[in-house]
Amino acid sequence: MDIGVSVGPYVDRIDELPGSFSFVEVAIGEGERPVSALDPAALSERLTTRGFGATVHLPYRQPLATTVERIDSATLEYFDTLLAAAAAMGADTAVAHPRSRGSGRDHLADRMGAVVDRAEEHGVTVCFETVGHAGGVALEQVGELAAEAGAAVCLDVGYAYLEAGTEGTTAFLDSYGDIVDHLHVHGARHRRDTHIPVGSGDVDYATLGPALADAAPTTATVEVFTDDPGYLTSSAERFTAALDGVSPEDECP
């Protein structure tokens, strides 16, 4: 499993990242790094110079499915533009939120499938993220929809834990681990702290680690919101140790 790190839309942070990471996840599109400020070729060169691969996070506010066909068609074309930019950056994975507004589950599954088809045309794998804790589609339903749409899943471990606990997250992996291709890893607390360093919250990574290892996702992004490279590196180390069942707390200096 390759371990990367998120910089959100802040691409200037790429030059400050520890070289131990395999790739960088960049948030692109509305509310993130806008298309007008996106130079895929320059980003690709910048990443390559540092020895990093790339993944992208697509806009998370935009619903894929609504009750208005013109809106859905425009959203698909917009995502197509972003997926083309992702491919030009050298990214082979794109994370999307399976959001809908006013439409039924079947329509959402159809729209998710349409995004998958466009992504495949660009050589990119779309992974739909489990963000039920943040007000999105419930954990189990993300698995059902992704399977129906022929899509992959990005399991956000912190959000899944807050939504369903250790037992529920393990059950999700038992049911859908074969389509979990990407992870977001961060610490979280029940008092609603999220995206804190791995090992500093309530998430039971020691128990979840072996189940995550068995699912064998291709990539995992450390999604810790900090500018301190030490916290990013230690989070990656603690997560890697947890894959072998070692408690992140035991890895703390």
PDB file of C-alpha atoms in Angstrom:
ATOM      1  CA  MET A   1       0.000   0.000   0.000  1.00  0.00           C
ATOM      2  CA  ASP A   2       1.434   3.374  -1.021  1.00  0.00           C
ATOM      3  CA  ILE A   3       1.110   6.124   1.595  1.00  0.00           C
ATOM      4  CA  GLY A   4       0.549   9.725   0.517  1.00  0.00           C
ATOM      5  CA  VAL A   5      -0.431  13.018   2.099  1.00  0.00           C
ATOM      6  CA  SER A   6      -3.088  15.632   1.440  1.00  0.00           C
ATOM      7  CA  VAL A   7      -2.264  19.292   0.847  1.00  0.00           C
ATOM      8  CA  GLY A   8      -5.835  20.272  -0.004  1.00  0.00           C
ATOM      9  CA  PRO A   9      -5.748  23.167  -2.495  1.00  0.00           C
ATOM     10  CA  TYR A  10      -2.464  24.493  -1.071  1.00  0.00           C
ATOM     11  CA  VAL A  11      -0.026  23.308  -3.710  1.00  0.00           C
ATOM     12  CA  ASP A  12       2.762  25.548  -2.369  1.00  0.00           C
ATOM     13  CA  ARG A  13       3.060  23.051   0.498  1.00  0.00           C
ATOM     14  CA  ILE A  14       4.377  20.409  -1.909  1.00  0.00           C
ATOM     15  CA  ASP A  15       7.915  21.771  -1.612  1.00  0.00           C
ATOM     16  CA  GLU A  16       7.803  21.440   2.203  1.00  0.00           C
ATOM     17  CA  LEU A  17       6.609  17.838   2.405  1.00  0.00           C
ATOM     18  CA  PRO A  18       8.790  15.011   3.719  1.00  0.00           C
ATOM     19  CA  GLY A  19      10.177  12.883   0.916  1.00  0.00           C
ATOM     20  CA  SER A  20       9.016   9.694   2.631  1.00  0.00           C
ATOM     21  CA  PHE A  21       5.535   9.966   1.076  1.00  0.00           C
ATOM     22  CA  SER A  22       4.745   8.246  -2.215  1.00  0.00           C
ATOM     23  CA  PHE A  23       2.197  10.739  -3.526  1.00  0.00           C
ATOM     24  CA  VAL A  24       0.351  13.974  -2.831  1.00  0.00           C
ATOM     25  CA  GLU A  25      -3.423  14.421  -2.857  1.00  0.00           C
ATOM     26  CA  VAL A  26      -4.524  17.778  -4.258  1.00  0.00           C
ATOM     27  CA  ALA A  27      -8.065  19.146  -3.915  1.00  0.00           C
ATOM     28  CA  ILE A  28      -9.220  20.632  -7.216  1.00  0.00           C
ATOM     29  CA  GLY A  29     -12.348  22.352  -8.497  1.00  0.00           C
ATOM     30  CA  GLU A  30     -15.030  24.504  -6.915  1.00  0.00           C
ATOM     31  CA  GLY A  31     -14.171  25.553  -3.370  1.00  0.00           C
ATOM     32  CA  GLU A  32     -10.691  24.066  -3.694  1.00  0.00           C
ATOM     33  CA  ARG A  33      -8.017  24.711  -6.348  1.00  0.00           C
ATOM     34  CA  PRO A  34     -10.157  26.286  -9.098  1.00  0.00           C
ATOM     35  CA  VAL A  35      -9.715  25.331 -12.722  1.00  0.00           C
ATOM     36  CA  SER A  36      -8.573  28.869 -13.508  1.00  0.00           C
ATOM     37  CA  ALA A  37      -5.665  28.434 -11.060  1.00  0.00           C
ATOM     38  CA  LEU A  38      -4.841  24.889 -12.101  1.00  0.00           C
ATOM     39  CA  ASP A  39      -1.802  24.258 -14.293  1.00  0.00           C
ATOM     40  CA  PRO A  40      -1.685  20.446 -14.564  1.00  0.00           C
ATOM     41  CA  ALA A  41       1.596  20.344 -16.476  1.00  0.00           C
ATOM     42  CA  ALA A  42       3.357  22.586 -13.959  1.00  0.00           C
ATOM     43  CA  LEU A  43       1.926  20.585 -11.053  1.00  0.00           C
ATOM     44  CA  SER A  44       3.039  17.344 -12.644  1.00  0.00           C
ATOM     45  CA  GLU A  45       6.567  18.698 -13.069  1.00  0.00           C
ATOM     46  CA  ARG A  46       6.608  19.978  -9.505  1.00  0.00           C
ATOM     47  CA  LEU A  47       5.513  16.619  -8.127  1.00  0.00           C
ATOM     48  CA  THR A  48       7.914  14.671 -10.314  1.00  0.00           C
ATOM     49  CA  THR A  49      10.811  16.854  -9.211  1.00  0.00           C
ATOM     50  CA  ARG A  50      10.080  15.860  -5.608  1.00  0.00           C
ATOM     51  CA  GLY A  51       9.577  12.204  -6.531  1.00  0.00           C
ATOM     52  CA  PHE A  52       5.830  12.238  -5.759  1.00  0.00           C
ATOM     53  CA  GLY A  53       2.924  10.679  -7.585  1.00  0.00           C
ATOM     54  CA  ALA A  54      -0.524  12.281  -7.441  1.00  0.00           C
ATOM     55  CA  THR A  55      -4.130  11.702  -6.470  1.00  0.00           C
ATOM     56  CA  VAL A  56      -6.878  14.320  -6.528  1.00  0.00           C
ATOM     57  CA  HIS A  57      -9.939  15.160  -4.478  1.00  0.00           C
ATOM     58  CA  LEU A  58     -12.850  16.362  -6.603  1.00  0.00           C
ATOM     59  CA  PRO A  59     -15.236  19.090  -5.331  1.00  0.00           C
ATOM     60  CA  TYR A  60     -17.102  17.848  -2.301  1.00  0.00           C
ATOM     61  CA  ARG A  61     -19.933  20.413  -2.180  1.00  0.00           C
ATOM     62  CA  GLN A  62     -21.387  19.699  -5.613  1.00  0.00           C
ATOM     63  CA  PRO A  63     -24.172  17.060  -5.658  1.00  0.00           C
ATOM     64  CA  LEU A  64     -23.842  14.508  -8.439  1.00  0.00           C
ATOM     65  CA  ALA A  65     -27.573  13.870  -8.597  1.00  0.00           C
ATOM     66  CA  THR A  66     -30.445  16.354  -8.459  1.00  0.00           C
ATOM     67  CA  THR A  67     -33.992  16.459  -9.817  1.00  0.00           C
ATOM     68  CA  VAL A  68     -32.885  18.674 -12.736  1.00  0.00           C
ATOM     69  CA  GLU A  69     -31.318  16.873 -15.694  1.00  0.00           C
ATOM     70  CA  ARG A  70     -29.579  20.006 -17.018  1.00  0.00           C
ATOM     71  CA  ILE A  71     -27.797  20.482 -13.699  1.00  0.00           C
ATOM     72  CA  ASP A  72     -26.682  16.854 -13.597  1.00  0.00           C
ATOM     73  CA  SER A  73     -25.419  17.017 -17.187  1.00  0.00           C
ATOM     74  CA  ALA A  74     -23.470  20.198 -16.473  1.00  0.00           C
ATOM     75  CA  THR A  75     -21.971  18.655 -13.333  1.00  0.00           C
ATOM     76  CA  LEU A  76     -20.839  15.618 -15.302  1.00  0.00           C
ATOM     77  CA  GLU A  77     -19.170  17.821 -17.921  1.00  0.00           C
ATOM     78  CA  TYR A  78     -17.477  19.841 -15.168  1.00  0.00           C
ATOM     79  CA  PHE A  79     -16.184  16.672 -13.528  1.00  0.00           C
ATOM     80  CA  ASP A  80     -14.973  15.496 -16.918  1.00  0.00           C
ATOM     81  CA  THR A  81     -12.856  18.659 -17.177  1.00  0.00           C
ATOM     82  CA  LEU A  82     -11.421  18.042 -13.732  1.00  0.00           C
ATOM     83  CA  LEU A  83     -10.704  14.384 -14.472  1.00  0.00           C
ATOM     84  CA  ALA A  84      -8.841  15.396 -17.613  1.00  0.00           C
ATOM     85  CA  ALA A  85      -6.764  17.789 -15.479  1.00  0.00           C
ATOM     86  CA  ALA A  86      -6.155  15.030 -12.950  1.00  0.00           C
ATOM     87  CA  ALA A  87      -4.866  12.735 -15.686  1.00  0.00           C
ATOM     88  CA  ALA A  88      -2.603  15.516 -16.996  1.00  0.00           C
ATOM     89  CA  MET A  89      -1.184  15.855 -13.463  1.00  0.00           C
ATOM     90  CA  GLY A  90      -0.332  12.169 -13.520  1.00  0.00           C
ATOM     91  CA  ALA A  91      -3.059  11.179 -11.051  1.00  0.00           C
ATOM     92  CA  ASP A  92      -4.606   7.729 -11.380  1.00  0.00           C
ATOM     93  CA  THR A  93      -7.053   8.096  -8.462  1.00  0.00           C
ATOM     94  CA  ALA A  94      -9.732  10.712  -7.833  1.00  0.00           C
ATOM     95  CA  VAL A  95     -11.863  10.910  -4.687  1.00  0.00           C
ATOM     96  CA  ALA A  96     -15.486  12.052  -4.994  1.00  0.00           C
ATOM     97  CA  HIS A  97     -18.353  12.487  -2.542  1.00  0.00           C
ATOM     98  CA  PRO A  98     -21.532  10.562  -3.467  1.00  0.00           C
ATOM     99  CA  ARG A  99     -23.857  13.475  -2.773  1.00  0.00           C
ATOM    100  CA  SER A 100     -27.403  14.008  -4.001  1.00  0.00           C
ATOM    101  CA  ARG A 101     -30.018  16.704  -3.606  1.00  0.00           C
ATOM    102  CA  GLY A 102     -33.658  15.705  -3.790  1.00  0.00           C
ATOM    103  CA  SER A 103     -33.136  12.621  -5.972  1.00  0.00           C
ATOM    104  CA  GLY A 104     -33.543   8.930  -5.164  1.00  0.00           C
ATOM    105  CA  ARG A 105     -30.827   6.350  -4.619  1.00  0.00           C
ATOM    106  CA  ASP A 106     -31.232   4.778  -8.083  1.00  0.00           C
ATOM    107  CA  HIS A 107     -30.599   8.107  -9.768  1.00  0.00           C
ATOM    108  CA  LEU A 108     -27.555   8.700  -7.576  1.00  0.00           C
ATOM    109  CA  ALA A 109     -26.179   5.267  -8.499  1.00  0.00           C
ATOM    110  CA  ASP A 110     -26.716   6.116 -12.166  1.00  0.00           C
ATOM    111  CA  ARG A 111     -24.864   9.435 -11.813  1.00  0.00           C
ATOM    112  CA  MET A 112     -22.019   7.753  -9.949  1.00  0.00           C
ATOM    113  CA  GLY A 113     -21.729   5.248 -12.794  1.00  0.00           C
ATOM    114  CA  ALA A 114     -21.589   8.090 -15.308  1.00  0.00           C
ATOM    115  CA  VAL A 115     -18.673   9.674 -13.437  1.00  0.00           C
ATOM    116  CA  VAL A 116     -16.905   6.304 -13.360  1.00  0.00           C
ATOM    117  CA  ASP A 117     -17.298   5.992 -17.137  1.00  0.00           C
ATOM    118  CA  ARG A 118     -15.842   9.452 -17.738  1.00  0.00           C
ATOM    119  CA  ALA A 119     -12.959   8.740 -15.374  1.00  0.00           C
ATOM    120  CA  GLU A 120     -12.124   5.507 -17.169  1.00  0.00           C
ATOM    121  CA  GLU A 121     -11.844   7.443 -20.434  1.00  0.00           C
ATOM    122  CA  HIS A 122      -9.061   9.447 -18.780  1.00  0.00           C
ATOM    123  CA  GLY A 123      -7.378   6.443 -17.173  1.00  0.00           C
ATOM    124  CA  VAL A 124      -8.447   7.528 -13.675  1.00  0.00           C
ATOM    125  CA  THR A 125     -10.135   5.448 -10.965  1.00  0.00           C
ATOM    126  CA  VAL A 126     -12.875   7.291  -9.079  1.00  0.00           C
ATOM    127  CA  CYS A 127     -13.278   6.294  -5.430  1.00  0.00           C
ATOM    128  CA  PHE A 128     -16.465   7.401  -3.682  1.00  0.00           C
ATOM    129  CA  GLU A 129     -15.816   8.459  -0.115  1.00  0.00           C
ATOM    130  CA  THR A 130     -17.582   7.381   3.068  1.00  0.00           C
ATOM    131  CA  VAL A 131     -18.643  10.690   4.579  1.00  0.00           C
ATOM    132  CA  GLY A 132     -21.845   9.774   6.409  1.00  0.00           C
ATOM    133  CA  HIS A 133     -20.541  11.310   9.625  1.00  0.00           C
ATOM    134  CA  ALA A 134     -20.179  14.646   7.818  1.00  0.00           C
ATOM    135  CA  GLY A 135     -23.774  14.595   6.610  1.00  0.00           C
ATOM    136  CA  GLY A 136     -23.363  12.477   3.499  1.00  0.00           C
ATOM    137  CA  VAL A 137     -24.681   9.071   2.466  1.00  0.00           C
ATOM    138  CA  ALA A 138     -24.591   6.472   5.250  1.00  0.00           C
ATOM    139  CA  LEU A 139     -21.599   4.132   5.406  1.00  0.00           C
ATOM    140  CA  GLU A 140     -23.354   0.931   4.325  1.00  0.00           C
ATOM    141  CA  GLN A 141     -25.220   2.719   1.542  1.00  0.00           C
ATOM    142  CA  VAL A 142     -21.964   4.045   0.052  1.00  0.00           C
ATOM    143  CA  GLY A 143     -20.838   0.441  -0.340  1.00  0.00           C
ATOM    144  CA  GLU A 144     -24.144  -0.578  -1.912  1.00  0.00           C
ATOM    145  CA  LEU A 145     -24.182   2.357  -4.339  1.00  0.00           C
ATOM    146  CA  ALA A 146     -20.552   1.943  -5.341  1.00  0.00           C
ATOM    147  CA  ALA A 147     -21.025  -1.777  -5.996  1.00  0.00           C
ATOM    148  CA  GLU A 148     -24.112  -1.035  -8.090  1.00  0.00           C
ATOM    149  CA  ALA A 149     -22.272   1.676 -10.043  1.00  0.00           C
ATOM    150  CA  GLY A 150     -19.212  -0.500 -10.649  1.00  0.00           C
ATOM    151  CA  ALA A 151     -17.145   1.978  -8.648  1.00  0.00           C
ATOM    152  CA  ALA A 152     -14.411   1.863  -6.048  1.00  0.00           C
ATOM    153  CA  VAL A 153     -14.639   3.202  -2.487  1.00  0.00           C
ATOM    154  CA  CYS A 154     -12.473   5.597  -0.528  1.00  0.00           C
ATOM    155  CA  LEU A 155     -12.894   4.564   3.095  1.00  0.00           C
ATOM    156  CA  ASP A 156     -12.386   7.558   5.348  1.00  0.00           C
ATOM    157  CA  VAL A 157     -11.336   5.668   8.446  1.00  0.00           C
ATOM    158  CA  GLY A 158     -11.894   8.529  10.884  1.00  0.00           C
ATOM    159  CA  TYR A 159     -15.377   9.328   9.593  1.00  0.00           C
ATOM    160  CA  ALA A 160     -16.339   5.658   9.417  1.00  0.00           C
ATOM    161  CA  TYR A 161     -15.270   5.160  13.022  1.00  0.00           C
ATOM    162  CA  LEU A 162     -17.280   8.151  14.240  1.00  0.00           C
ATOM    163  CA  GLU A 163     -20.306   6.956  12.298  1.00  0.00           C
ATOM    164  CA  ALA A 164     -20.236   3.230  12.997  1.00  0.00           C
ATOM    165  CA  GLY A 165     -17.500   2.496  15.528  1.00  0.00           C
ATOM    166  CA  THR A 166     -14.840  -0.177  15.266  1.00  0.00           C
ATOM    167  CA  GLU A 167     -17.365  -2.960  14.856  1.00  0.00           C
ATOM    168  CA  GLY A 168     -19.341  -1.197  12.138  1.00  0.00           C
ATOM    169  CA  THR A 169     -16.216  -0.232  10.216  1.00  0.00           C
ATOM    170  CA  THR A 170     -14.923  -3.811  10.378  1.00  0.00           C
ATOM    171  CA  ALA A 171     -18.318  -5.086   9.177  1.00  0.00           C
ATOM    172  CA  PHE A 172     -18.152  -2.647   6.263  1.00  0.00           C
ATOM    173  CA  LEU A 173     -14.731  -4.001   5.317  1.00  0.00           C
ATOM    174  CA  ASP A 174     -16.069  -7.565   5.544  1.00  0.00           C
ATOM    175  CA  SER A 175     -18.833  -6.662   3.075  1.00  0.00           C
ATOM    176  CA  TYR A 176     -17.101  -4.196   0.752  1.00  0.00           C
ATOM    177  CA  GLY A 177     -13.372  -4.531   1.357  1.00  0.00           C
ATOM    178  CA  ASP A 178     -12.909  -5.877  -2.159  1.00  0.00           C
ATOM    179  CA  ILE A 179     -13.916  -2.506  -3.651  1.00  0.00           C
ATOM    180  CA  VAL A 180     -12.060  -0.306  -1.141  1.00  0.00           C
ATOM    181  CA  ASP A 181      -9.194   0.988  -3.282  1.00  0.00           C
ATOM    182  CA  HIS A 182      -8.195   4.115  -1.351  1.00  0.00           C
ATOM    183  CA  LEU A 183      -8.150   5.277   2.277  1.00  0.00           C
ATOM    184  CA  HIS A 184      -8.193   8.585   4.104  1.00  0.00           C
ATOM    185  CA  VAL A 185      -6.514   8.191   7.477  1.00  0.00           C
ATOM    186  CA  HIS A 186      -6.589  10.631  10.373  1.00  0.00           C
ATOM    187  CA  GLY A 187      -7.355  10.713  14.045  1.00  0.00           C
ATOM    188  CA  ALA A 188     -10.793  11.681  15.325  1.00  0.00           C
ATOM    189  CA  ARG A 189     -12.647  12.117  18.612  1.00  0.00           C
ATOM    190  CA  HIS A 190     -16.281  11.637  19.485  1.00  0.00           C
ATOM    191  CA  ARG A 191     -16.397  15.275  20.562  1.00  0.00           C
ATOM    192  CA  ARG A 192     -16.257  15.908  16.777  1.00  0.00           C
ATOM    193  CA  ASP A 193     -12.545  16.596  16.354  1.00  0.00           C
ATOM    194  CA  THR A 194     -11.429  15.207  13.003  1.00  0.00           C
ATOM    195  CA  HIS A 195      -8.321  15.253  10.829  1.00  0.00           C
ATOM    196  CA  ILE A 196      -5.998  15.256  13.822  1.00  0.00           C
ATOM    197  CA  PRO A 197      -2.807  13.158  13.888  1.00  0.00           C
ATOM    198  CA  VAL A 198      -3.205   9.388  13.887  1.00  0.00           C
ATOM    199  CA  GLY A 199      -2.954   8.069  17.441  1.00  0.00           C
ATOM    200  CA  SER A 200      -4.184  11.262  19.107  1.00  0.00           C
ATOM    201  CA  GLY A 201      -7.910  10.492  18.967  1.00  0.00           C
ATOM    202  CA  ASP A 202     -10.393   7.726  19.687  1.00  0.00           C
ATOM    203  CA  VAL A 203     -10.046   5.696  16.489  1.00  0.00           C
ATOM    204  CA  ASP A 204      -9.004   2.131  17.321  1.00  0.00           C
ATOM    205  CA  TYR A 205      -6.402   1.765  14.590  1.00  0.00           C
ATOM    206  CA  ALA A 206      -4.780  -1.225  16.309  1.00  0.00           C
ATOM    207  CA  THR A 207      -7.964  -3.256  15.843  1.00  0.00           C
ATOM    208  CA  LEU A 208      -8.894  -1.810  12.456  1.00  0.00           C
ATOM    209  CA  GLY A 209      -5.364  -2.062  11.052  1.00  0.00           C
ATOM    210  CA  PRO A 210      -5.296  -5.782  10.192  1.00  0.00           C
ATOM    211  CA  ALA A 211      -8.773  -5.550   8.613  1.00  0.00           C
ATOM    212  CA  LEU A 212      -7.585  -2.621   6.515  1.00  0.00           C
ATOM    213  CA  ALA A 213      -4.484  -4.580   5.532  1.00  0.00           C
ATOM    214  CA  ASP A 214      -6.651  -7.549   4.484  1.00  0.00           C
ATOM    215  CA  ALA A 215      -8.729  -5.267   2.248  1.00  0.00           C
ATOM    216  CA  ALA A 216      -5.457  -4.365   0.516  1.00  0.00           C
ATOM    217  CA  PRO A 217      -6.323  -0.912  -0.855  1.00  0.00           C
ATOM    218  CA  THR A 218      -3.842   0.434  -3.360  1.00  0.00           C
ATOM    219  CA  THR A 219      -3.266   3.768  -1.639  1.00  0.00           C
ATOM    220  CA  ALA A 220      -3.855   5.628   1.631  1.00  0.00           C
ATOM    221  CA  THR A 221      -3.742   9.389   2.143  1.00  0.00           C
ATOM    222  CA  VAL A 222      -2.767  10.903   5.474  1.00  0.00           C
ATOM    223  CA  GLU A 223      -5.481  13.561   5.709  1.00  0.00           C
ATOM    224  CA  VAL A 224      -4.239  15.466   8.745  1.00  0.00           C
ATOM    225  CA  PHE A 225      -4.844  19.203   8.682  1.00  0.00           C
ATOM    226  CA  THR A 226      -1.526  20.608   9.829  1.00  0.00           C
ATOM    227  CA  ASP A 227       1.486  22.368   8.364  1.00  0.00           C
ATOM    228  CA  ASP A 228       3.825  20.516  10.726  1.00  0.00           C
ATOM    229  CA  PRO A 229       5.658  17.847   8.697  1.00  0.00           C
ATOM    230  CA  GLY A 230       6.498  15.948  11.882  1.00  0.00           C
ATOM    231  CA  TYR A 231       2.833  15.217  12.580  1.00  0.00           C
ATOM    232  CA  LEU A 232       2.351  14.062   8.995  1.00  0.00           C
ATOM    233  CA  THR A 233       5.320  11.705   9.133  1.00  0.00           C
ATOM    234  CA  SER A 234       4.425  10.277  12.540  1.00  0.00           C
ATOM    235  CA  SER A 235       0.818   9.745  11.423  1.00  0.00           C
ATOM    236  CA  ALA A 236       2.039   7.721   8.457  1.00  0.00           C
ATOM    237  CA  GLU A 237       4.362   5.684  10.667  1.00  0.00           C
ATOM    238  CA  ARG A 238       1.645   4.967  13.235  1.00  0.00           C
ATOM    239  CA  PHE A 239      -0.837   3.994  10.545  1.00  0.00           C
ATOM    240  CA  THR A 240       1.682   1.647   8.929  1.00  0.00           C
ATOM    241  CA  ALA A 241       2.375   0.057  12.325  1.00  0.00           C
ATOM    242  CA  ALA A 242      -1.378  -0.341  12.919  1.00  0.00           C
ATOM    243  CA  LEU A 243      -1.661  -2.444   9.762  1.00  0.00           C
ATOM    244  CA  ASP A 244       0.292  -5.042  11.741  1.00  0.00           C
ATOM    245  CA  GLY A 245      -1.965  -4.609  14.777  1.00  0.00           C
ATOM    246  CA  VAL A 246       0.381  -2.302  16.718  1.00  0.00           C
ATOM    247  CA  SER A 247      -1.412   0.425  18.662  1.00  0.00           C
ATOM    248  CA  PRO A 248      -0.511   3.934  17.416  1.00  0.00           C
ATOM    249  CA  GLU A 249      -0.171   4.969  21.056  1.00  0.00           C
ATOM    250  CA  ASP A 250       2.594   2.398  21.459  1.00  0.00           C
ATOM    251  CA  GLU A 251       4.431   4.094  18.608  1.00  0.00           C
ATOM    252  CA  CYS A 252       4.294   7.566  20.177  1.00  0.00           C
ATOM    253  CA  PRO A 253       7.751   8.888  21.144  1.00  0.00           C
TER     254      PRO A 253
END
